[in-house]
PDB file of C-alpha atoms in Angstrom:
ATOM      1  CA  UNK A 476     -47.466-116.940 -85.016  1.00  0.00           C
ATOM      2  CA  UNK A 477     -44.961-117.494 -88.198  1.00  0.00           C
ATOM      3  CA  UNK A 478     -44.065-120.818 -89.430  1.00  0.00           C
ATOM      4  CA  UNK A 479     -41.478-119.369 -92.055  1.00  0.00           C
ATOM      5  CA  UNK A 480     -37.976-118.731 -90.198  1.00  0.00           C
ATOM      6  CA  UNK A 481     -37.249-116.431 -92.741  1.00  0.00           C
ATOM      7  CA  UNK A 482     -40.283-114.410 -92.077  1.00  0.00           C
ATOM      8  CA  UNK A 483     -40.091-111.259 -89.910  1.00  0.00           C
ATOM      9  CA  UNK A 484     -41.705-111.913 -86.297  1.00  0.00           C
ATOM     10  CA  UNK A 485     -41.440-107.877 -86.260  1.00  0.00           C
ATOM     11  CA  UNK A 486     -40.942-105.946 -88.808  1.00  0.00           C
ATOM     12  CA  UNK A 487     -41.159-101.623 -88.881  1.00  0.00           C
ATOM     13  CA  UNK A 488     -41.281 -99.760 -91.962  1.00  0.00           C
ATOM     14  CA  UNK A 489     -40.220 -96.109 -92.269  1.00  0.00           C
ATOM     15  CA  UNK A 490     -40.242 -95.127 -88.886  1.00  0.00           C
ATOM     16  CA  UNK A 491     -39.868 -91.132 -88.310  1.00  0.00           C
ATOM     17  CA  UNK A 492     -39.316 -89.588 -84.798  1.00  0.00           C
ATOM     18  CA  UNK A 493     -38.562 -85.893 -84.123  1.00  0.00           C
ATOM     19  CA  UNK A 494     -37.515 -84.035 -80.882  1.00  0.00           C
ATOM     20  CA  UNK A 495     -38.002 -80.491 -81.605  1.00  0.00           C
ATOM     21  CA  UNK A 496     -35.421 -79.760 -84.955  1.00  0.00           C
ATOM     22  CA  UNK A 497     -34.149 -82.992 -83.720  1.00  0.00           C
ATOM     23  CA  UNK A 498     -34.585 -85.879 -86.280  1.00  0.00           C
ATOM     24  CA  UNK A 499     -33.626 -89.128 -84.508  1.00  0.00           C
ATOM     25  CA  UNK A 500     -35.474 -91.323 -87.130  1.00  0.00           C
ATOM     26  CA  UNK A 501     -36.006 -90.576 -90.683  1.00  0.00           C
ATOM     27  CA  UNK A 502     -37.585 -93.372 -92.270  1.00  0.00           C
ATOM     28  CA  UNK A 503     -36.045 -96.010 -90.687  1.00  0.00           C
ATOM     29  CA  UNK A 504     -36.787 -99.802 -91.015  1.00  0.00           C
ATOM     30  CA  UNK A 505     -36.327-103.086 -88.730  1.00  0.00           C
ATOM     31  CA  UNK A 506     -36.713-106.377 -89.444  1.00  0.00           C
ATOM     32  CA  UNK A 507     -36.495-109.673 -86.600  1.00  0.00           C
ATOM     33  CA  UNK A 508     -36.714-113.152 -87.975  1.00  0.00           C
ATOM     34  CA  UNK A 509     -38.309-116.061 -85.619  1.00  0.00           C
ATOM     35  CA  UNK A 510     -35.828-117.726 -83.240  1.00  0.00           C
ATOM     36  CA  UNK A 511     -32.869-115.450 -84.268  1.00  0.00           C
ATOM     37  CA  UNK A 512     -30.394-113.368 -82.657  1.00  0.00           C
ATOM     38  CA  UNK A 513     -30.392-109.760 -84.231  1.00  0.00           C
ATOM     39  CA  UNK A 514     -27.263-107.160 -82.987  1.00  0.00           C
ATOM     40  CA  UNK A 515     -28.545-103.755 -83.585  1.00  0.00           C
ATOM     41  CA  UNK A 516     -25.257-101.702 -83.648  1.00  0.00           C
ATOM     42  CA  UNK A 517     -24.126 -98.007 -84.824  1.00  0.00           C
ATOM     43  CA  UNK A 518     -22.670 -95.039 -83.872  1.00  0.00           C
ATOM     44  CA  UNK A 519     -23.532 -92.456 -80.668  1.00  0.00           C
ATOM     45  CA  UNK A 520     -26.481 -90.467 -82.274  1.00  0.00           C
ATOM     46  CA  UNK A 521     -27.227 -93.108 -84.822  1.00  0.00           C
ATOM     47  CA  UNK A 522     -30.816 -93.362 -83.437  1.00  0.00           C
ATOM     48  CA  UNK A 523     -30.751 -96.628 -82.321  1.00  0.00           C
ATOM     49  CA  UNK A 524     -31.714 -96.144 -78.726  1.00  0.00           C
ATOM     50  CA  UNK A 525     -34.727 -94.288 -80.131  1.00  0.00           C
ATOM     51  CA  UNK A 526     -35.326 -96.971 -82.147  1.00  0.00           C
ATOM     52  CA  UNK A 527     -35.439 -99.835 -79.816  1.00  0.00           C
ATOM     53  CA  UNK A 528     -37.908 -97.030 -77.262  1.00  0.00           C
ATOM     54  CA  UNK A 529     -40.257 -97.749 -79.987  1.00  0.00           C
ATOM     55  CA  UNK A 530     -40.019-101.098 -80.511  1.00  0.00           C
ATOM     56  CA  UNK A 531     -40.605-101.324 -76.539  1.00  0.00           C
ATOM     57  CA  UNK A 532     -43.283 -98.760 -76.520  1.00  0.00           C
ATOM     58  CA  UNK A 533     -41.665 -96.427 -74.659  1.00  0.00           C
ATOM     59  CA  UNK A 534     -41.977 -93.676 -77.433  1.00  0.00           C
ATOM     60  CA  UNK A 535     -44.169 -93.516 -80.236  1.00  0.00           C
ATOM     61  CA  UNK A 536     -43.151 -92.889 -83.740  1.00  0.00           C
ATOM     62  CA  UNK A 537     -44.503 -89.807 -85.775  1.00  0.00           C
ATOM     63  CA  UNK A 538     -44.688 -91.498 -88.840  1.00  0.00           C
ATOM     64  CA  UNK A 539     -44.184 -95.081 -90.289  1.00  0.00           C
ATOM     65  CA  UNK A 540     -45.342 -98.586 -89.436  1.00  0.00           C
ATOM     66  CA  UNK A 541     -44.999-101.760 -86.933  1.00  0.00           C
ATOM     67  CA  UNK A 542     -45.799-105.440 -87.942  1.00  0.00           C
ATOM     68  CA  UNK A 543     -45.744-108.250 -85.319  1.00  0.00           C
ATOM     69  CA  UNK A 544     -46.545-111.775 -86.418  1.00  0.00           C
ATOM     70  CA  UNK A 545     -47.675-110.053 -90.133  1.00  0.00           C
ATOM     71  CA  UNK A 546     -50.445-107.782 -88.497  1.00  0.00           C
ATOM     72  CA  UNK A 547     -50.339-104.453 -87.864  1.00  0.00           C
ATOM     73  CA  UNK A 548     -49.441-103.297 -84.183  1.00  0.00           C
ATOM     74  CA  UNK A 549     -48.591-100.202 -82.317  1.00  0.00           C
ATOM     75  CA  UNK A 550     -47.433 -99.955 -78.697  1.00  0.00           C
ATOM     76  CA  UNK A 551     -49.092 -96.818 -76.618  1.00  0.00           C
ATOM     77  CA  UNK A 552     -47.066 -97.867 -73.924  1.00  0.00           C
ATOM     78  CA  UNK A 553     -44.157-100.245 -72.725  1.00  0.00           C
ATOM     79  CA  UNK A 554     -47.517-102.278 -70.807  1.00  0.00           C
ATOM     80  CA  UNK A 555     -48.807-102.883 -74.407  1.00  0.00           C
ATOM     81  CA  UNK A 556     -45.425-104.388 -75.663  1.00  0.00           C
ATOM     82  CA  UNK A 557     -45.607-106.947 -72.826  1.00  0.00           C
ATOM     83  CA  UNK A 558     -48.970-107.882 -73.129  1.00  0.00           C
ATOM     84  CA  UNK A 559     -47.954-108.709 -76.729  1.00  0.00           C
ATOM     85  CA  UNK A 560     -44.733-110.172 -75.875  1.00  0.00           C
ATOM     86  CA  UNK A 561     -41.877-107.819 -76.433  1.00  0.00           C
ATOM     87  CA  UNK A 562     -39.946-107.517 -73.154  1.00  0.00           C
ATOM     88  CA  UNK A 563     -36.752-105.563 -72.412  1.00  0.00           C
ATOM     89  CA  UNK A 564     -33.839-105.625 -70.551  1.00  0.00           C
ATOM     90  CA  UNK A 565     -32.198-102.293 -69.835  1.00  0.00           C
ATOM     91  CA  UNK A 566     -28.989-101.581 -69.153  1.00  0.00           C
ATOM     92  CA  UNK A 567     -29.453-100.462 -65.530  1.00  0.00           C
ATOM     93  CA  UNK A 568     -31.855-103.920 -65.621  1.00  0.00           C
ATOM     94  CA  UNK A 569     -34.557-102.075 -63.573  1.00  0.00           C
ATOM     95  CA  UNK A 570     -33.907-104.339 -60.257  1.00  0.00           C
ATOM     96  CA  UNK A 571     -34.349-103.964 -56.617  1.00  0.00           C
ATOM     97  CA  UNK A 572     -31.479-104.477 -55.003  1.00  0.00           C
ATOM     98  CA  UNK A 573     -32.829-105.001 -51.619  1.00  0.00           C
ATOM     99  CA  UNK A 574     -35.529-107.474 -52.471  1.00  0.00           C
ATOM    100  CA  UNK A 575     -35.315-111.106 -53.103  1.00  0.00           C
ATOM    101  CA  UNK A 576     -34.599-113.010 -56.244  1.00  0.00           C
ATOM    102  CA  UNK A 577     -37.996-114.247 -56.057  1.00  0.00           C
ATOM    103  CA  UNK A 578     -39.821-111.201 -55.219  1.00  0.00           C
ATOM    104  CA  UNK A 579     -37.951-109.142 -58.238  1.00  0.00           C
ATOM    105  CA  UNK A 580     -39.194-111.460 -60.511  1.00  0.00           C
ATOM    106  CA  UNK A 581     -42.810-111.277 -59.631  1.00  0.00           C
ATOM    107  CA  UNK A 582     -42.618-107.273 -58.864  1.00  0.00           C
ATOM    108  CA  UNK A 583     -45.977-105.989 -60.424  1.00  0.00           C
ATOM    109  CA  UNK A 584     -47.179-109.259 -60.530  1.00  0.00           C
ATOM    110  CA  UNK A 585     -47.283-110.809 -57.257  1.00  0.00           C
ATOM    111  CA  UNK A 586     -49.453-113.934 -56.603  1.00  0.00           C
ATOM    112  CA  UNK A 587     -51.763-113.429 -54.129  1.00  0.00           C
ATOM    113  CA  UNK A 588     -52.876-116.637 -51.725  1.00  0.00           C
ATOM    114  CA  UNK A 589     -56.075-118.610 -52.629  1.00  0.00           C
ATOM    115  CA  UNK A 590     -59.531-117.649 -50.680  1.00  0.00           C
ATOM    116  CA  UNK A 591     -60.292-115.333 -48.229  1.00  0.00           C
ATOM    117  CA  UNK A 592     -56.566-114.772 -47.435  1.00  0.00           C
ATOM    118  CA  UNK A 593     -55.605-113.538 -51.051  1.00  0.00           C
ATOM    119  CA  UNK A 594     -58.826-112.016 -52.110  1.00  0.00           C
ATOM    120  CA  UNK A 595     -59.416-110.173 -48.962  1.00  0.00           C
ATOM    121  CA  UNK A 596     -56.624-109.788 -47.012  1.00  0.00           C
ATOM    122  CA  UNK A 597     -54.513-109.293 -50.355  1.00  0.00           C
ATOM    123  CA  UNK A 598     -52.019-111.979 -48.430  1.00  0.00           C
ATOM    124  CA  UNK A 599     -49.173-113.107 -51.049  1.00  0.00           C
ATOM    125  CA  UNK A 600     -48.283-116.702 -51.887  1.00  0.00           C
ATOM    126  CA  UNK A 601     -44.586-116.487 -51.517  1.00  0.00           C
ATOM    127  CA  UNK A 602     -44.084-119.977 -51.393  1.00  0.00           C
ATOM    128  CA  UNK A 603     -45.647-120.419 -55.268  1.00  0.00           C
ATOM    129  CA  UNK A 604     -43.727-117.506 -56.299  1.00  0.00           C
ATOM    130  CA  UNK A 605     -40.586-119.189 -54.933  1.00  0.00           C
ATOM    131  CA  UNK A 606     -41.032-122.166 -56.543  1.00  0.00           C
ATOM    132  CA  UNK A 607     -41.955-120.627 -59.915  1.00  0.00           C
ATOM    133  CA  UNK A 608     -38.911-118.719 -59.866  1.00  0.00           C
ATOM    134  CA  UNK A 609     -36.700-121.630 -59.044  1.00  0.00           C
ATOM    135  CA  UNK A 610     -38.176-123.571 -62.014  1.00  0.00           C
ATOM    136  CA  UNK A 611     -37.715-120.336 -64.414  1.00  0.00           C
ATOM    137  CA  UNK A 612     -34.169-119.904 -63.488  1.00  0.00           C
ATOM    138  CA  UNK A 613     -33.246-123.465 -63.856  1.00  0.00           C
ATOM    139  CA  UNK A 614     -34.846-123.250 -67.176  1.00  0.00           C
ATOM    140  CA  UNK A 615     -32.601-120.720 -68.438  1.00  0.00           C
ATOM    141  CA  UNK A 616     -29.491-122.874 -67.041  1.00  0.00           C
ATOM    142  CA  UNK A 617     -28.804-120.390 -63.743  1.00  0.00           C
ATOM    143  CA  UNK A 618     -28.009-122.978 -61.759  1.00  0.00           C
ATOM    144  CA  UNK A 619     -25.226-121.120 -59.988  1.00  0.00           C
ATOM    145  CA  UNK A 620     -28.022-119.306 -57.619  1.00  0.00           C
ATOM    146  CA  UNK A 621     -28.877-121.741 -54.900  1.00  0.00           C
ATOM    147  CA  UNK A 622     -31.073-119.493 -52.623  1.00  0.00           C
ATOM    148  CA  UNK A 623     -33.982-117.875 -54.101  1.00  0.00           C
ATOM    149  CA  UNK A 624     -34.689-115.921 -51.400  1.00  0.00           C
ATOM    150  CA  UNK A 625     -31.302-114.289 -51.340  1.00  0.00           C
ATOM    151  CA  UNK A 626     -31.434-110.383 -52.148  1.00  0.00           C
ATOM    152  CA  UNK A 627     -30.251-109.232 -55.392  1.00  0.00           C
ATOM    153  CA  UNK A 628     -27.422-107.189 -53.810  1.00  0.00           C
ATOM    154  CA  UNK A 629     -25.626-110.172 -53.015  1.00  0.00           C
ATOM    155  CA  UNK A 630     -25.729-111.432 -56.724  1.00  0.00           C
ATOM    156  CA  UNK A 631     -22.868-111.219 -59.019  1.00  0.00           C
ATOM    157  CA  UNK A 632     -23.293-108.837 -62.304  1.00  0.00           C
ATOM    158  CA  UNK A 633     -24.032-111.805 -64.807  1.00  0.00           C
ATOM    159  CA  UNK A 634     -26.651-113.349 -61.881  1.00  0.00           C
ATOM    160  CA  UNK A 635     -28.504-109.928 -62.235  1.00  0.00           C
ATOM    161  CA  UNK A 636     -28.861-110.164 -65.943  1.00  0.00           C
ATOM    162  CA  UNK A 637     -29.966-113.877 -65.539  1.00  0.00           C
ATOM    163  CA  UNK A 638     -32.732-112.471 -63.468  1.00  0.00           C
ATOM    164  CA  UNK A 639     -33.659-109.816 -65.713  1.00  0.00           C
ATOM    165  CA  UNK A 640     -34.358-112.073 -68.343  1.00  0.00           C
ATOM    166  CA  UNK A 641     -35.902-114.631 -66.212  1.00  0.00           C
ATOM    167  CA  UNK A 642     -38.429-112.012 -65.223  1.00  0.00           C
ATOM    168  CA  UNK A 643     -39.143-110.690 -68.994  1.00  0.00           C
ATOM    169  CA  UNK A 644     -39.477-114.481 -70.199  1.00  0.00           C
ATOM    170  CA  UNK A 645     -41.671-115.772 -66.950  1.00  0.00           C
ATOM    171  CA  UNK A 646     -45.005-113.853 -68.571  1.00  0.00           C
ATOM    172  CA  UNK A 647     -44.731-114.833 -72.273  1.00  0.00           C
ATOM    173  CA  UNK A 648     -41.895-112.694 -73.574  1.00  0.00           C
ATOM    174  CA  UNK A 649     -41.268-113.882 -77.084  1.00  0.00           C
ATOM    175  CA  UNK A 650     -39.033-111.029 -78.142  1.00  0.00           C
ATOM    176  CA  UNK A 651     -36.267-110.008 -75.608  1.00  0.00           C
ATOM    177  CA  UNK A 652     -34.636-106.864 -76.318  1.00  0.00           C
ATOM    178  CA  UNK A 653     -31.329-106.212 -74.384  1.00  0.00           C
ATOM    179  CA  UNK A 654     -29.345-103.080 -74.187  1.00  0.00           C
ATOM    180  CA  UNK A 655     -25.992-103.281 -73.524  1.00  0.00           C
ATOM    181  CA  UNK A 656     -25.867-106.548 -71.337  1.00  0.00           C
ATOM    182  CA  UNK A 657     -22.329-106.742 -70.683  1.00  0.00           C
ATOM    183  CA  UNK A 658     -21.402-103.338 -70.872  1.00  0.00           C
ATOM    184  CA  UNK A 659     -20.411-102.892 -67.156  1.00  0.00           C
ATOM    185  CA  UNK A 660     -19.282-106.611 -66.678  1.00  0.00           C
ATOM    186  CA  UNK A 661     -15.800-108.305 -66.621  1.00  0.00           C
ATOM    187  CA  UNK A 662     -14.399-110.903 -68.839  1.00  0.00           C
ATOM    188  CA  UNK A 663     -15.980-114.043 -66.959  1.00  0.00           C
ATOM    189  CA  UNK A 664     -19.639-112.844 -66.325  1.00  0.00           C
ATOM    190  CA  UNK A 665     -19.844-111.377 -69.949  1.00  0.00           C
ATOM    191  CA  UNK A 666     -19.067-114.847 -70.733  1.00  0.00           C
ATOM    192  CA  UNK A 667     -22.127-116.029 -68.627  1.00  0.00           C
ATOM    193  CA  UNK A 668     -24.234-113.393 -70.333  1.00  0.00           C
ATOM    194  CA  UNK A 669     -23.520-114.630 -73.472  1.00  0.00           C
ATOM    195  CA  UNK A 670     -24.123-118.133 -73.066  1.00  0.00           C
ATOM    196  CA  UNK A 671     -27.319-116.843 -71.574  1.00  0.00           C
ATOM    197  CA  UNK A 672     -28.118-114.919 -74.605  1.00  0.00           C
ATOM    198  CA  UNK A 673     -27.869-118.312 -76.595  1.00  0.00           C
ATOM    199  CA  UNK A 674     -29.815-120.299 -74.205  1.00  0.00           C
ATOM    200  CA  UNK A 675     -32.660-117.577 -74.797  1.00  0.00           C
ATOM    201  CA  UNK A 676     -32.577-118.607 -78.677  1.00  0.00           C
ATOM    202  CA  UNK A 677     -32.122-122.003 -77.743  1.00  0.00           C
ATOM    203  CA  UNK A 678     -35.800-121.823 -76.077  1.00  0.00           C
ATOM    204  CA  UNK A 679     -37.035-120.212 -79.134  1.00  0.00           C
ATOM    205  CA  UNK A 680     -37.124-116.724 -78.273  1.00  0.00           C
ATOM    206  CA  UNK A 681     -35.952-113.992 -80.710  1.00  0.00           C
ATOM    207  CA  UNK A 682     -33.550-111.741 -78.710  1.00  0.00           C
ATOM    208  CA  UNK A 683     -32.553-107.774 -80.431  1.00  0.00           C
ATOM    209  CA  UNK A 684     -28.862-107.351 -78.900  1.00  0.00           C
ATOM    210  CA  UNK A 685     -27.907-103.682 -78.859  1.00  0.00           C
ATOM    211  CA  UNK A 686     -24.348-103.322 -78.371  1.00  0.00           C
ATOM    212  CA  UNK A 687     -21.099-101.559 -78.932  1.00  0.00           C
ATOM    213  CA  UNK A 688     -18.710-105.001 -78.223  1.00  0.00           C
ATOM    214  CA  UNK A 689     -17.876-105.931 -81.622  1.00  0.00           C
ATOM    215  CA  UNK A 690     -16.367-109.306 -80.441  1.00  0.00           C
ATOM    216  CA  UNK A 691     -19.473-110.369 -78.667  1.00  0.00           C
ATOM    217  CA  UNK A 692     -21.537-109.098 -81.147  1.00  0.00           C
ATOM    218  CA  UNK A 693     -19.876-111.051 -84.249  1.00  0.00           C
ATOM    219  CA  UNK A 694     -19.805-114.122 -81.947  1.00  0.00           C
ATOM    220  CA  UNK A 695     -23.420-114.117 -80.872  1.00  0.00           C
ATOM    221  CA  UNK A 696     -25.375-112.493 -83.695  1.00  0.00           C
ATOM    222  CA  UNK A 697     -27.114-114.762 -86.369  1.00  0.00           C
ATOM    223  CA  UNK A 698     -27.433-111.275 -88.676  1.00  0.00           C
ATOM    224  CA  UNK A 699     -26.524-107.499 -87.829  1.00  0.00           C
ATOM    225  CA  UNK A 700     -28.342-104.227 -88.043  1.00  0.00           C
ATOM    226  CA  UNK A 701     -26.182-101.249 -88.855  1.00  0.00           C
ATOM    227  CA  UNK A 702     -27.912 -98.060 -88.214  1.00  0.00           C
ATOM    228  CA  UNK A 703     -26.804 -94.786 -89.172  1.00  0.00           C
ATOM    229  CA  UNK A 704     -27.951 -91.327 -89.297  1.00  0.00           C
ATOM    230  CA  UNK A 705     -31.162 -92.340 -88.498  1.00  0.00           C
ATOM    231  CA  UNK A 706     -31.782 -95.437 -90.527  1.00  0.00           C
ATOM    232  CA  UNK A 707     -31.267 -98.980 -90.907  1.00  0.00           C
ATOM    233  CA  UNK A 708     -27.860 -98.594 -93.153  1.00  0.00           C
ATOM    234  CA  UNK A 709     -27.873-102.459 -94.058  1.00  0.00           C
ATOM    235  CA  UNK A 710     -27.722-105.896 -92.189  1.00  0.00           C
ATOM    236  CA  UNK A 711     -25.088-107.928 -92.659  1.00  0.00           C
ATOM    237  CA  UNK A 712     -24.177-111.776 -91.669  1.00  0.00           C
ATOM    238  CA  UNK A 713     -21.134-111.986 -88.955  1.00  0.00           C
ATOM    239  CA  UNK A 714     -19.761-115.077 -91.420  1.00  0.00           C
ATOM    240  CA  UNK A 715     -20.014-112.472 -94.262  1.00  0.00           C
ATOM    241  CA  UNK A 716     -18.092-109.705 -93.319  1.00  0.00           C
ATOM    242  CA  UNK A 717     -15.441-109.069 -91.000  1.00  0.00           C
ATOM    243  CA  UNK A 718     -15.764-106.328 -87.645  1.00  0.00           C
ATOM    244  CA  UNK A 719     -13.491-103.848 -89.397  1.00  0.00           C
ATOM    245  CA  UNK A 720     -15.995-104.020 -92.115  1.00  0.00           C
ATOM    246  CA  UNK A 721     -18.697-103.772 -89.936  1.00  0.00           C
ATOM    247  CA  UNK A 722     -17.034-101.018 -88.085  1.00  0.00           C
ATOM    248  CA  UNK A 723     -16.394 -99.035 -91.757  1.00  0.00           C
ATOM    249  CA  UNK A 724     -19.926 -99.415 -92.766  1.00  0.00           C
ATOM    250  CA  UNK A 725     -21.316 -97.892 -89.297  1.00  0.00           C
ATOM    251  CA  UNK A 726     -19.138 -94.679 -89.271  1.00  0.00           C
ATOM    252  CA  UNK A 727     -19.165 -94.102 -92.787  1.00  0.00           C
ATOM    253  CA  UNK A 728     -15.681 -94.823 -93.672  1.00  0.00           C
ATOM    254  CA  UNK A 729     -16.753 -97.709 -96.482  1.00  0.00           C
ATOM    255  CA  UNK A 730     -19.752 -97.907 -98.628  1.00  0.00           C
ATOM    256  CA  UNK A 731     -22.504-100.688 -97.382  1.00  0.00           C
ATOM    257  CA  UNK A 732     -23.630-103.156 -99.497  1.00  0.00           C
ATOM    258  CA  UNK A 733     -27.182-103.181-100.866  1.00  0.00           C
TER     259      UNK A 733
END
């Protein structure tokens, strides 16, 4: 792992991706530092979704290279990205509403009981999963969830985001990609999610925040990656530029900094 906080934890150079005659990524670059919140913004069709899919292993590039901790990396599937510590929380959260919080956290990674009960009868250790789920939610400061056995469909939008993030960080996640985490939330729930993003950073993880909400981006991001016409246009700091300038760069109304 990189010791230098300014050194890239994950980087990409010259990424290209084409879908027939449509070029989604055109020599695109990317750089995420250790323990930072990097916002990725861009107009519709700019290619940021394709970039995120490649970083998370959902798509493979036609060209270019990626590095993780300074070593070459290529994720042939989301499972390969998970194994490397790259977890993605999509806008739809991919939760099972009828299952409990603990069951959702361990969905596909269930813990079996020890001995014959687990090995031969394939019985699950629900008590251990509930204990670990409760601890993980407490670590993230999600103390508003009192009953770890309640179903996800009974939770608020912000609490569901918390469960999805807890699942992403529970199994060795080091990089959390969050796709429009506040898009369908009200003001109060959005505030909770923004606090959650800061908590993730405080735990030493790096966050890639994809969002159209400029006030939220400028509130929590350390740096802002602006994507335009299939490539990285520039990277700015929110304390050095205004929201109006960022939008102007993004739309081409204003020349971006070199």
